[in-house]
Short mmCIF file of C-alpha atoms in Angstrom, two decimals:
data_model
loop_
_atom_site.label_atom_id
_atom_site.label_comp_id
_atom_site.label_asym_id
_atom_site.label_seq_id
_atom_site.Cartn_x
_atom_site.Cartn_y
_atom_site.Cartn_z
CA UNK A 1141 0.00 0.00 0.00
CA UNK A 1142 1.16 3.53 -0.73
CA UNK A 1143 2.83 5.06 2.36
CA UNK A 1144 0.72 8.21 1.90
CA UNK A 1145 -2.57 6.29 1.71
CA UNK A 1146 -3.81 7.09 5.24
CA UNK A 1147 -3.24 10.84 4.91
CA UNK A 1148 -4.57 11.10 1.35
CA UNK A 1149 -7.63 8.91 1.99
CA UNK A 1150 -8.49 10.88 5.12
CA UNK A 1151 -8.17 14.20 3.30
CA UNK A 1152 -10.49 12.85 0.56
CA UNK A 1153 -13.05 11.48 3.06
CA UNK A 1154 -12.44 8.07 1.49
CA UNK A 1155 -13.99 9.14 -1.82
CA UNK A 1156 -12.53 9.16 -5.31
CA UNK A 1157 -11.49 12.76 -5.81
CA UNK A 1158 -12.57 12.60 -9.47
CA UNK A 1159 -15.94 10.79 -9.59
CA UNK A 1160 -16.72 10.92 -5.84
CA UNK A 1161 -17.26 7.13 -5.60
CA UNK A 1162 -17.43 6.07 -1.93
CA UNK A 1163 -14.51 3.80 -1.04
CA UNK A 1164 -16.62 2.00 1.60
CA UNK A 1165 -18.50 -0.01 -1.06
CA UNK A 1166 -15.35 -1.50 -2.58
CA UNK A 1167 -13.55 -4.50 -1.15
CA UNK A 1168 -10.10 -2.89 -1.51
CA UNK A 1169 -8.55 0.53 -0.83
CA UNK A 1170 -8.61 3.17 -3.53
CA UNK A 1171 -5.34 4.18 -5.18
CA UNK A 1172 -3.12 7.13 -4.42
CA UNK A 1173 -2.37 8.72 -7.77
CA UNK A 1174 -0.22 11.59 -9.01
CA UNK A 1175 -2.38 14.45 -10.27
CA UNK A 1176 0.54 15.59 -12.42
CA UNK A 1177 2.33 12.33 -13.26
CA UNK A 1178 6.00 11.94 -12.40
CA UNK A 1179 6.59 11.36 -16.13
CA UNK A 1180 5.33 14.93 -16.70
CA UNK A 1181 7.53 16.45 -14.00
CA UNK A 1182 4.98 16.02 -11.24
CA UNK A 1183 6.29 15.75 -7.70
CA UNK A 1184 5.89 12.94 -5.21
CA UNK A 1185 4.41 15.06 -2.40
CA UNK A 1186 0.97 15.25 -0.81
CA UNK A 1187 -0.04 18.36 -2.77
CA UNK A 1188 0.27 16.34 -5.98
CA UNK A 1189 -1.48 13.20 -4.73
CA UNK A 1190 -5.17 12.32 -4.94
CA UNK A 1191 -7.32 9.37 -3.95
CA UNK A 1192 -8.76 7.71 -7.05
CA UNK A 1193 -10.96 4.71 -7.72
CA UNK A 1194 -9.48 2.14 -10.07
CA UNK A 1195 -11.72 3.23 -12.93
CA UNK A 1196 -10.72 6.90 -12.80
CA UNK A 1197 -7.06 6.14 -12.19
CA UNK A 1198 -6.80 3.75 -15.15
CA UNK A 1199 -8.59 6.12 -17.50
CA UNK A 1200 -6.64 9.16 -16.35
CA UNK A 1201 -3.29 7.42 -16.71
CA UNK A 1202 -0.67 10.06 -17.52
CA UNK A 1203 -3.20 12.55 -18.91
CA UNK A 1204 -3.36 16.08 -17.57
CA UNK A 1205 -5.64 17.47 -20.29
CA UNK A 1206 -8.07 16.49 -23.01
CA UNK A 1207 -9.76 17.90 -26.08
CA UNK A 1208 -13.32 19.21 -26.00
CA UNK A 1209 -15.19 17.45 -28.83
CA UNK A 1210 -17.24 20.45 -29.99
CA UNK A 1211 -14.44 23.00 -30.20
CA UNK A 1212 -11.29 20.88 -30.54
CA UNK A 1213 -9.87 22.97 -27.68
CA UNK A 1214 -7.37 21.43 -25.27
CA UNK A 1215 -8.48 21.80 -21.64
CA UNK A 1216 -6.78 20.53 -18.51
CA UNK A 1217 -8.45 17.82 -16.46
CA UNK A 1218 -9.94 18.48 -13.03
CA UNK A 1219 -7.22 19.09 -10.45
CA UNK A 1220 -8.40 18.06 -6.96
CA UNK A 1221 -6.00 20.40 -5.16
CA UNK A 1222 -6.74 23.48 -7.27
CA UNK A 1223 -10.43 23.04 -8.14
CA UNK A 1224 -13.64 22.64 -6.16
CA UNK A 1225 -15.64 19.61 -7.30
CA UNK A 1226 -18.99 21.38 -6.97
CA UNK A 1227 -17.88 24.18 -9.29
CA UNK A 1228 -17.12 21.80 -12.15
CA UNK A 1229 -19.60 18.93 -11.75
CA UNK A 1230 -23.25 18.34 -10.97
CA UNK A 1231 -24.93 15.03 -10.19
CA UNK A 1232 -28.38 14.25 -11.56
CA UNK A 1233 -29.75 12.12 -8.72
CA UNK A 1234 -32.54 10.79 -10.94
CA UNK A 1235 -30.31 9.42 -13.69
CA UNK A 1236 -27.12 8.93 -11.68
CA UNK A 1237 -25.12 10.82 -14.29
CA UNK A 1238 -22.45 13.42 -13.61
CA UNK A 1239 -22.56 16.52 -15.79
CA UNK A 1240 -19.57 18.72 -16.46
CA UNK A 1241 -20.56 22.32 -15.70
CA UNK A 1242 -17.37 23.88 -17.08
CA UNK A 1243 -14.92 22.93 -19.84
CA UNK A 1244 -12.71 21.34 -17.14
CA UNK A 1245 -15.69 19.33 -15.90
CA UNK A 1246 -16.81 18.36 -19.40
CA UNK A 1247 -13.42 17.06 -20.50
CA UNK A 1248 -12.91 15.22 -17.21
CA UNK A 1249 -16.31 13.48 -17.42
CA UNK A 1250 -15.52 12.46 -21.00
CA UNK A 1251 -11.94 11.24 -20.56
CA UNK A 1252 -12.56 9.45 -17.26
CA UNK A 1253 -15.79 7.91 -18.64
CA UNK A 1254 -17.65 8.94 -15.51
CA UNK A 1255 -20.98 8.09 -17.13
CA UNK A 1256 -20.16 4.63 -18.43
CA UNK A 1257 -23.06 2.20 -17.96
CA UNK A 1258 -21.28 0.46 -15.07
CA UNK A 1259 -20.47 3.76 -13.34
CA UNK A 1260 -24.03 5.06 -13.67
CA UNK A 1261 -25.57 1.79 -12.43
CA UNK A 1262 -23.27 1.78 -9.40
CA UNK A 1263 -23.95 5.47 -8.71
CA UNK A 1264 -27.72 4.91 -8.84
CA UNK A 1265 -27.35 2.19 -6.21
CA UNK A 1266 -25.13 4.38 -4.04
CA UNK A 1267 -27.73 7.16 -4.27
CA UNK A 1268 -30.49 4.77 -3.17
CA UNK A 1269 -28.32 3.62 -0.25
CA UNK A 1270 -27.62 7.21 0.81
CA UNK A 1271 -23.88 6.90 0.07
CA UNK A 1272 -23.77 9.38 -2.79
CA UNK A 1273 -23.40 12.28 -3.22
#
């Protein structure tokens, strides 16, 4: 396990800092990931670390930005230390989908596939159980 796990998970309230999935429903700890990857000159310190579910971490990989489909504009992905989640995303509790409210939110939802069928089905269950948002 990552030596920073306890501190990072506590700071994140044991939720994925990208999609807000609750860690409590998984049978393993979430991953500590580098917001700016080491391969892109990111640092290995707490300010550059985030708690991420496996789905978000795999899809994010070494990305720090993505292209908006409508405008072909490059936009950086959501940065959990610099951005407030509620400013960039909104949850539709009826559908279970996350909507990007800003270009940063839109590109993050798209590239991390936050509304994949599996993610939406799980989120709907978490909502019914009172675990999300």
